[in-house]
Amino acid sequence: DAKTTQPNSMESNEEEPVHLPCNHSTISGTDYIHWYRQLPSQGPEYVIHGLTSNVNNRMASLAIAEDRKSSTLILHRATLRDAAVYYCILRRYGGSQGNLIFGKGTKLSVKP
Amino acid sequence: NAGVTQTPKFQVLKTGQSMTLQCAQDMNHEYMSWYRQDPGMGLRLIHYSVGAGITDQGEVPNGYNVSRSTTEDFPLRLLSAAPSQTSVYFCASSYSAARTGETQYFGPGTRLLVL
């Protein structure tokens, strides 16, 4: 599986936008970009995923660079509840396995 | 739906004891998996199953056994617990293993302490 690189930690103020970067310079054409987050003392939860185009859902937006070597998860208005570890994960299209390969992620702190 | 459930929530074992961590899902998902998470680390895959009767090893399978006799259940067995198995264990499921857009649903975790 292709590797992703994320900052260890980031800080944000409540109600401000947050941009969480992810580098994946070895991404292949069939790799989907997935984001999960893990709130304290909970299991991970799905946030968003995309292949080439930018994606929006009720939780966040995903901006994917034109060359797909990087992406950014955007939380439009951070809340205290968004404090979590955010994982950027690549999943290969057509694979027979649904395995998610987790890195260490980015720990997001949100200040009131 | 209850989603993915795990029992127990917390367990203390002595070295050499055996136990089974239970995982169940009521979403008729084909794919189920077990991860462990050590402090400050991401999750590492232990074993996974793409359907009843089919299991395979993940990144860190040593010391753990699994079986999948039904679609709903995917228990994880520790045959002889070791302190190195102290960790938080998460079970996950998704409808299909083959579709990369599938969302995986995670259980709340089992915190295991081996003395």
PDB file of C-alpha atoms in Angstrom:
ATOM      1  CA  ASP A   1       0.000   0.000   0.000  1.00  0.00           C
ATOM      2  CA  ALA A   2       1.162   3.514  -0.787  1.00  0.00           C
ATOM      3  CA  LYS A   3       2.334   5.578   2.160  1.00  0.00           C
ATOM      4  CA  THR A   4       0.837   8.823   3.456  1.00  0.00           C
ATOM      5  CA  THR A   5       2.548  11.575   5.447  1.00  0.00           C
ATOM      6  CA  GLN A   6       0.673  13.800   7.883  1.00  0.00           C
ATOM      7  CA  PRO A   7       1.767  16.325  10.508  1.00  0.00           C
ATOM      8  CA  ASN A   8       1.804  14.867  14.010  1.00  0.00           C
ATOM      9  CA  SER A   9      -0.415  17.570  15.467  1.00  0.00           C
ATOM     10  CA  MET A  10      -2.346  20.734  14.647  1.00  0.00           C
ATOM     11  CA  GLU A  11      -4.240  23.330  16.645  1.00  0.00           C
ATOM     12  CA  SER A  12      -7.327  25.273  15.739  1.00  0.00           C
ATOM     13  CA  ASN A  13      -9.691  27.756  17.335  1.00  0.00           C
ATOM     14  CA  GLU A  14     -13.325  26.909  17.721  1.00  0.00           C
ATOM     15  CA  GLU A  15     -15.572  27.998  14.847  1.00  0.00           C
ATOM     16  CA  GLU A  16     -12.611  28.605  12.526  1.00  0.00           C
ATOM     17  CA  PRO A  17     -11.846  26.494   9.444  1.00  0.00           C
ATOM     18  CA  VAL A  18      -9.229  23.777   9.700  1.00  0.00           C
ATOM     19  CA  HIS A  19      -7.123  22.435   6.848  1.00  0.00           C
ATOM     20  CA  LEU A  20      -5.513  19.062   7.527  1.00  0.00           C
ATOM     21  CA  PRO A  21      -2.848  18.174   4.922  1.00  0.00           C
ATOM     22  CA  CYS A  22      -1.803  14.754   3.667  1.00  0.00           C
ATOM     23  CA  ASN A  23       1.023  13.922   1.284  1.00  0.00           C
ATOM     24  CA  HIS A  24       0.889  10.768  -0.795  1.00  0.00           C
ATOM     25  CA  SER A  25       3.530  11.214  -3.468  1.00  0.00           C
ATOM     26  CA  THR A  26       3.571   7.499  -4.429  1.00  0.00           C
ATOM     27  CA  ILE A  27      -0.174   7.253  -4.980  1.00  0.00           C
ATOM     28  CA  SER A  28      -1.237   5.099  -7.917  1.00  0.00           C
ATOM     29  CA  GLY A  29      -4.031   5.839 -10.344  1.00  0.00           C
ATOM     30  CA  THR A  30      -6.378   3.364  -8.688  1.00  0.00           C
ATOM     31  CA  ASP A  31      -5.857   4.481  -5.075  1.00  0.00           C
ATOM     32  CA  TYR A  32      -8.793   6.122  -3.340  1.00  0.00           C
ATOM     33  CA  ILE A  33      -8.054   8.675  -0.604  1.00  0.00           C
ATOM     34  CA  HIS A  34      -9.980   7.980   2.590  1.00  0.00           C
ATOM     35  CA  TRP A  35     -10.135   9.964   5.815  1.00  0.00           C
ATOM     36  CA  TYR A  36     -11.146   8.545   9.165  1.00  0.00           C
ATOM     37  CA  ARG A  37     -11.052  10.165  12.564  1.00  0.00           C
ATOM     38  CA  GLN A  38     -10.826   8.780  16.065  1.00  0.00           C
ATOM     39  CA  LEU A  39     -12.365  10.665  18.938  1.00  0.00           C
ATOM     40  CA  PRO A  40     -10.829  10.062  22.390  1.00  0.00           C
ATOM     41  CA  SER A  41     -11.569   6.576  23.729  1.00  0.00           C
ATOM     42  CA  GLN A  42     -13.624   5.612  20.672  1.00  0.00           C
ATOM     43  CA  GLY A  43     -13.178   3.548  17.543  1.00  0.00           C
ATOM     44  CA  PRO A  44     -12.361   5.293  14.256  1.00  0.00           C
ATOM     45  CA  GLU A  45     -15.213   6.716  12.212  1.00  0.00           C
ATOM     46  CA  TYR A  46     -15.441   7.422   8.499  1.00  0.00           C
ATOM     47  CA  VAL A  47     -15.194  11.053   7.434  1.00  0.00           C
ATOM     48  CA  ILE A  48     -14.914  11.238   3.647  1.00  0.00           C
ATOM     49  CA  HIS A  49     -13.244   9.704   0.606  1.00  0.00           C
ATOM     50  CA  GLY A  50     -12.439  10.632  -3.005  1.00  0.00           C
ATOM     51  CA  LEU A  51     -10.515   9.633  -6.111  1.00  0.00           C
ATOM     52  CA  THR A  52      -9.789  12.705  -8.253  1.00  0.00           C
ATOM     53  CA  SER A  53     -12.448  15.355  -7.769  1.00  0.00           C
ATOM     54  CA  ASN A  54     -13.057  17.420  -4.676  1.00  0.00           C
ATOM     55  CA  VAL A  55     -15.769  15.961  -2.456  1.00  0.00           C
ATOM     56  CA  ASN A  56     -18.158  17.452   0.083  1.00  0.00           C
ATOM     57  CA  ASN A  57     -20.363  15.855   2.705  1.00  0.00           C
ATOM     58  CA  ARG A  58     -22.059  16.968   5.892  1.00  0.00           C
ATOM     59  CA  MET A  59     -18.906  16.432   7.946  1.00  0.00           C
ATOM     60  CA  ALA A  60     -16.131  17.874   5.783  1.00  0.00           C
ATOM     61  CA  SER A  61     -14.694  18.636   2.363  1.00  0.00           C
ATOM     62  CA  LEU A  62     -11.832  16.862   0.640  1.00  0.00           C
ATOM     63  CA  ALA A  63      -9.619  18.832  -1.727  1.00  0.00           C
ATOM     64  CA  ILE A  64      -7.393  16.699  -3.957  1.00  0.00           C
ATOM     65  CA  ALA A  65      -4.435  18.182  -5.819  1.00  0.00           C
ATOM     66  CA  GLU A  66      -4.496  17.952  -9.574  1.00  0.00           C
ATOM     67  CA  ASP A  67      -1.518  15.558  -9.590  1.00  0.00           C
ATOM     68  CA  ARG A  68      -3.109  13.630  -6.663  1.00  0.00           C
ATOM     69  CA  LYS A  69       0.144  13.664  -4.727  1.00  0.00           C
ATOM     70  CA  SER A  70      -1.488  15.518  -1.851  1.00  0.00           C
ATOM     71  CA  SER A  71      -4.905  16.192  -0.395  1.00  0.00           C
ATOM     72  CA  THR A  72      -6.458  18.363   2.288  1.00  0.00           C
ATOM     73  CA  LEU A  73      -9.317  17.604   4.638  1.00  0.00           C
ATOM     74  CA  ILE A  74     -11.270  20.759   5.382  1.00  0.00           C
ATOM     75  CA  LEU A  75     -13.440  21.213   8.447  1.00  0.00           C
ATOM     76  CA  HIS A  76     -15.371  24.380   7.701  1.00  0.00           C
ATOM     77  CA  ARG A  77     -16.085  25.391  11.302  1.00  0.00           C
ATOM     78  CA  ALA A  78     -14.223  23.461  13.938  1.00  0.00           C
ATOM     79  CA  THR A  79     -16.096  22.557  17.099  1.00  0.00           C
ATOM     80  CA  LEU A  80     -14.756  21.142  20.340  1.00  0.00           C
ATOM     81  CA  ARG A  81     -16.231  17.819  19.290  1.00  0.00           C
ATOM     82  CA  ASP A  82     -13.882  17.767  16.257  1.00  0.00           C
ATOM     83  CA  ALA A  83     -10.845  17.296  18.522  1.00  0.00           C
ATOM     84  CA  ALA A  84      -9.591  13.897  17.384  1.00  0.00           C
ATOM     85  CA  VAL A  85      -6.849  12.050  15.540  1.00  0.00           C
ATOM     86  CA  TYR A  86      -7.405  12.264  11.778  1.00  0.00           C
ATOM     87  CA  TYR A  87      -6.081   9.508   9.540  1.00  0.00           C
ATOM     88  CA  CYS A  88      -5.430   9.832   5.808  1.00  0.00           C
ATOM     89  CA  ILE A  89      -5.471   6.378   4.174  1.00  0.00           C
ATOM     90  CA  LEU A  90      -5.060   5.111   0.618  1.00  0.00           C
ATOM     91  CA  ARG A  91      -7.166   2.158  -0.582  1.00  0.00           C
ATOM     92  CA  ARG A  92      -6.493   0.455  -3.894  1.00  0.00           C
ATOM     93  CA  TYR A  93      -9.330   0.129  -6.394  1.00  0.00           C
ATOM     94  CA  GLY A  94     -10.201  -3.418  -7.348  1.00  0.00           C
ATOM     95  CA  GLY A  95      -8.377  -4.978  -4.461  1.00  0.00           C
ATOM     96  CA  SER A  96      -9.797  -8.107  -2.919  1.00  0.00           C
ATOM     97  CA  GLN A  97      -9.107  -6.840   0.551  1.00  0.00           C
ATOM     98  CA  GLY A  98     -10.931  -4.074   2.366  1.00  0.00           C
ATOM     99  CA  ASN A  99      -8.090  -3.526   4.773  1.00  0.00           C
ATOM    100  CA  LEU A 100      -7.343  -0.046   6.014  1.00  0.00           C
ATOM    101  CA  ILE A 101      -3.665   0.648   6.705  1.00  0.00           C
ATOM    102  CA  PHE A 102      -3.436   3.282   9.429  1.00  0.00           C
ATOM    103  CA  GLY A 103      -0.498   5.608  10.039  1.00  0.00           C
ATOM    104  CA  LYS A 104      -0.138   7.715  13.177  1.00  0.00           C
ATOM    105  CA  GLY A 105      -2.452  10.435  11.885  1.00  0.00           C
ATOM    106  CA  THR A 106      -2.747  14.087  12.896  1.00  0.00           C
ATOM    107  CA  LYS A 107      -3.936  14.953  16.373  1.00  0.00           C
ATOM    108  CA  LEU A 108      -6.204  17.978  16.103  1.00  0.00           C
ATOM    109  CA  SER A 109      -6.707  20.143  19.181  1.00  0.00           C
ATOM    110  CA  VAL A 110      -9.529  22.708  19.186  1.00  0.00           C
ATOM    111  CA  LYS A 111      -9.341  25.659  21.540  1.00  0.00           C
ATOM    112  CA  PRO A 112     -12.484  27.405  22.806  1.00  0.00           C
TER     113      PRO A 112
ATOM    114  CA  ASN B   1     -29.227  -1.435  14.107  1.00  0.00           C
ATOM    115  CA  ALA B   2     -26.778  -1.865  16.960  1.00  0.00           C
ATOM    116  CA  GLY B   3     -23.875  -1.605  14.510  1.00  0.00           C
ATOM    117  CA  VAL B   4     -20.635  -3.260  15.615  1.00  0.00           C
ATOM    118  CA  THR B   5     -20.626  -4.442  19.206  1.00  0.00           C
ATOM    119  CA  GLN B   6     -17.671  -5.713  21.231  1.00  0.00           C
ATOM    120  CA  THR B   7     -17.473  -7.477  24.555  1.00  0.00           C
ATOM    121  CA  PRO B   8     -16.006  -7.141  27.091  1.00  0.00           C
ATOM    122  CA  LYS B   9     -15.173  -3.442  27.316  1.00  0.00           C
ATOM    123  CA  PHE B  10     -12.276  -4.065  29.654  1.00  0.00           C
ATOM    124  CA  GLN B  11     -10.394  -7.204  30.714  1.00  0.00           C
ATOM    125  CA  VAL B  12      -7.411  -8.004  32.913  1.00  0.00           C
ATOM    126  CA  LEU B  13      -5.558 -11.259  32.263  1.00  0.00           C
ATOM    127  CA  LYS B  14      -2.579 -12.959  33.774  1.00  0.00           C
ATOM    128  CA  THR B  15       0.263 -14.090  31.536  1.00  0.00           C
ATOM    129  CA  GLY B  16      -0.570 -17.464  30.008  1.00  0.00           C
ATOM    130  CA  GLN B  17      -4.328 -17.186  30.365  1.00  0.00           C
ATOM    131  CA  SER B  18      -6.571 -17.524  27.349  1.00  0.00           C
ATOM    132  CA  MET B  19      -9.640 -15.543  26.418  1.00  0.00           C
ATOM    133  CA  THR B  20     -11.925 -14.667  23.530  1.00  0.00           C
ATOM    134  CA  LEU B  21     -12.830 -11.146  22.504  1.00  0.00           C
ATOM    135  CA  GLN B  22     -16.284 -11.063  20.995  1.00  0.00           C
ATOM    136  CA  CYS B  23     -17.342  -9.012  17.987  1.00  0.00           C
ATOM    137  CA  ALA B  24     -20.765  -8.966  16.360  1.00  0.00           C
ATOM    138  CA  GLN B  25     -22.456  -6.882  13.694  1.00  0.00           C
ATOM    139  CA  ASP B  26     -26.104  -6.774  12.626  1.00  0.00           C
ATOM    140  CA  MET B  27     -25.648  -5.045   9.262  1.00  0.00           C
ATOM    141  CA  ASN B  28     -25.193  -8.226   7.178  1.00  0.00           C
ATOM    142  CA  HIS B  29     -21.640  -7.186   6.353  1.00  0.00           C
ATOM    143  CA  GLU B  30     -19.395  -9.623   4.517  1.00  0.00           C
ATOM    144  CA  TYR B  31     -16.108  -8.124   5.627  1.00  0.00           C
ATOM    145  CA  MET B  32     -14.923  -8.068   9.235  1.00  0.00           C
ATOM    146  CA  SER B  33     -11.541  -7.362  10.762  1.00  0.00           C
ATOM    147  CA  TRP B  34      -9.630  -7.007  14.019  1.00  0.00           C
ATOM    148  CA  TYR B  35      -7.131  -4.246  14.800  1.00  0.00           C
ATOM    149  CA  ARG B  36      -5.006  -3.492  17.817  1.00  0.00           C
ATOM    150  CA  GLN B  37      -3.948  -0.033  18.897  1.00  0.00           C
ATOM    151  CA  ASP B  38      -1.013   0.575  21.188  1.00  0.00           C
ATOM    152  CA  PRO B  39      -0.551   3.921  22.995  1.00  0.00           C
ATOM    153  CA  GLY B  40       0.229   6.800  20.639  1.00  0.00           C
ATOM    154  CA  MET B  41       0.062   4.560  17.584  1.00  0.00           C
ATOM    155  CA  GLY B  42      -2.285   3.999  14.692  1.00  0.00           C
ATOM    156  CA  LEU B  43      -4.289   0.812  14.334  1.00  0.00           C
ATOM    157  CA  ARG B  44      -2.580  -2.372  13.104  1.00  0.00           C
ATOM    158  CA  LEU B  45      -4.490  -5.150  11.379  1.00  0.00           C
ATOM    159  CA  ILE B  46      -4.457  -8.550  13.120  1.00  0.00           C
ATOM    160  CA  HIS B  47      -6.816 -10.753  11.106  1.00  0.00           C
ATOM    161  CA  TYR B  48      -9.634 -10.225   8.667  1.00  0.00           C
ATOM    162  CA  SER B  49     -12.453 -12.151   7.006  1.00  0.00           C
ATOM    163  CA  VAL B  50     -14.136 -11.581   3.642  1.00  0.00           C
ATOM    164  CA  GLY B  51     -17.047 -13.869   4.455  1.00  0.00           C
ATOM    165  CA  ALA B  52     -18.231 -16.766   6.594  1.00  0.00           C
ATOM    166  CA  GLY B  53     -15.656 -19.545   6.606  1.00  0.00           C
ATOM    167  CA  ILE B  54     -12.888 -17.356   5.146  1.00  0.00           C
ATOM    168  CA  THR B  55     -10.181 -15.718   7.243  1.00  0.00           C
ATOM    169  CA  ASP B  56      -6.704 -14.392   6.578  1.00  0.00           C
ATOM    170  CA  GLN B  57      -3.800 -12.846   8.426  1.00  0.00           C
ATOM    171  CA  GLY B  58      -3.068  -9.165   8.663  1.00  0.00           C
ATOM    172  CA  GLU B  59       0.073  -7.311   9.714  1.00  0.00           C
ATOM    173  CA  VAL B  60       0.402  -8.661  13.290  1.00  0.00           C
ATOM    174  CA  PRO B  61      -1.310 -12.089  13.519  1.00  0.00           C
ATOM    175  CA  ASN B  62       1.052 -13.910  15.893  1.00  0.00           C
ATOM    176  CA  GLY B  63      -0.563 -14.964  19.161  1.00  0.00           C
ATOM    177  CA  TYR B  64      -4.118 -14.588  17.856  1.00  0.00           C
ATOM    178  CA  ASN B  65      -6.611 -16.954  16.241  1.00  0.00           C
ATOM    179  CA  VAL B  66      -9.886 -16.194  14.510  1.00  0.00           C
ATOM    180  CA  SER B  67     -12.764 -18.082  12.951  1.00  0.00           C
ATOM    181  CA  ARG B  68     -15.893 -16.959  11.105  1.00  0.00           C
ATOM    182  CA  SER B  69     -18.683 -19.498  11.366  1.00  0.00           C
ATOM    183  CA  THR B  70     -21.486 -16.962  10.832  1.00  0.00           C
ATOM    184  CA  THR B  71     -21.813 -13.671   8.987  1.00  0.00           C
ATOM    185  CA  GLU B  72     -22.587 -11.839  12.223  1.00  0.00           C
ATOM    186  CA  ASP B  73     -19.766 -12.950  14.530  1.00  0.00           C
ATOM    187  CA  PHE B  74     -15.989 -12.730  14.349  1.00  0.00           C
ATOM    188  CA  PRO B  75     -14.342 -13.692  17.657  1.00  0.00           C
ATOM    189  CA  LEU B  76     -10.643 -13.116  18.359  1.00  0.00           C
ATOM    190  CA  ARG B  77      -8.885 -15.694  20.547  1.00  0.00           C
ATOM    191  CA  LEU B  78      -5.766 -15.183  22.609  1.00  0.00           C
ATOM    192  CA  LEU B  79      -4.464 -18.689  23.350  1.00  0.00           C
ATOM    193  CA  SER B  80      -1.749 -17.736  25.849  1.00  0.00           C
ATOM    194  CA  ALA B  81      -1.781 -14.064  26.756  1.00  0.00           C
ATOM    195  CA  ALA B  82       1.496 -12.138  26.984  1.00  0.00           C
ATOM    196  CA  PRO B  83       2.182  -8.634  28.354  1.00  0.00           C
ATOM    197  CA  SER B  84       2.992  -7.537  24.794  1.00  0.00           C
ATOM    198  CA  GLN B  85      -0.668  -8.099  23.939  1.00  0.00           C
ATOM    199  CA  THR B  86      -1.744  -5.329  26.284  1.00  0.00           C
ATOM    200  CA  SER B  87      -3.577  -3.026  23.925  1.00  0.00           C
ATOM    201  CA  VAL B  88      -6.951  -1.712  22.806  1.00  0.00           C
ATOM    202  CA  TYR B  89      -8.640  -4.000  20.296  1.00  0.00           C
ATOM    203  CA  PHE B  90     -11.083  -2.773  17.674  1.00  0.00           C
ATOM    204  CA  CYS B  91     -13.354  -4.802  15.469  1.00  0.00           C
ATOM    205  CA  ALA B  92     -14.581  -3.368  12.157  1.00  0.00           C
ATOM    206  CA  SER B  93     -16.964  -4.399   9.406  1.00  0.00           C
ATOM    207  CA  SER B  94     -18.068  -3.289   5.965  1.00  0.00           C
ATOM    208  CA  TYR B  95     -20.527  -4.559   3.393  1.00  0.00           C
ATOM    209  CA  SER B  96     -17.929  -5.748   0.936  1.00  0.00           C
ATOM    210  CA  ALA B  97     -14.176  -6.139   0.947  1.00  0.00           C
ATOM    211  CA  ALA B  98     -13.747  -5.492  -2.737  1.00  0.00           C
ATOM    212  CA  ARG B  99     -15.263  -2.055  -3.128  1.00  0.00           C
ATOM    213  CA  THR B 100     -12.764   0.594  -2.122  1.00  0.00           C
ATOM    214  CA  GLY B 101     -15.462   3.189  -1.517  1.00  0.00           C
ATOM    215  CA  GLU B 102     -16.949   1.111   1.278  1.00  0.00           C
ATOM    216  CA  THR B 103     -17.184   2.694   4.682  1.00  0.00           C
ATOM    217  CA  GLN B 104     -15.829   0.613   7.521  1.00  0.00           C
ATOM    218  CA  TYR B 105     -17.697   0.696  10.801  1.00  0.00           C
ATOM    219  CA  PHE B 106     -15.729   0.262  13.993  1.00  0.00           C
ATOM    220  CA  GLY B 107     -16.784  -1.072  17.354  1.00  0.00           C
ATOM    221  CA  PRO B 108     -16.137   0.784  20.632  1.00  0.00           C
ATOM    222  CA  GLY B 109     -13.075  -1.298  21.478  1.00  0.00           C
ATOM    223  CA  THR B 110     -11.933  -3.732  24.165  1.00  0.00           C
ATOM    224  CA  ARG B 111      -9.184  -2.563  26.488  1.00  0.00           C
ATOM    225  CA  LEU B 112      -6.978  -5.520  27.473  1.00  0.00           C
ATOM    226  CA  LEU B 113      -4.357  -5.515  30.206  1.00  0.00           C
ATOM    227  CA  VAL B 114      -2.057  -8.534  30.542  1.00  0.00           C
ATOM    228  CA  LEU B 115      -0.096  -8.726  33.782  1.00  0.00           C
TER     229      LEU B 115
END
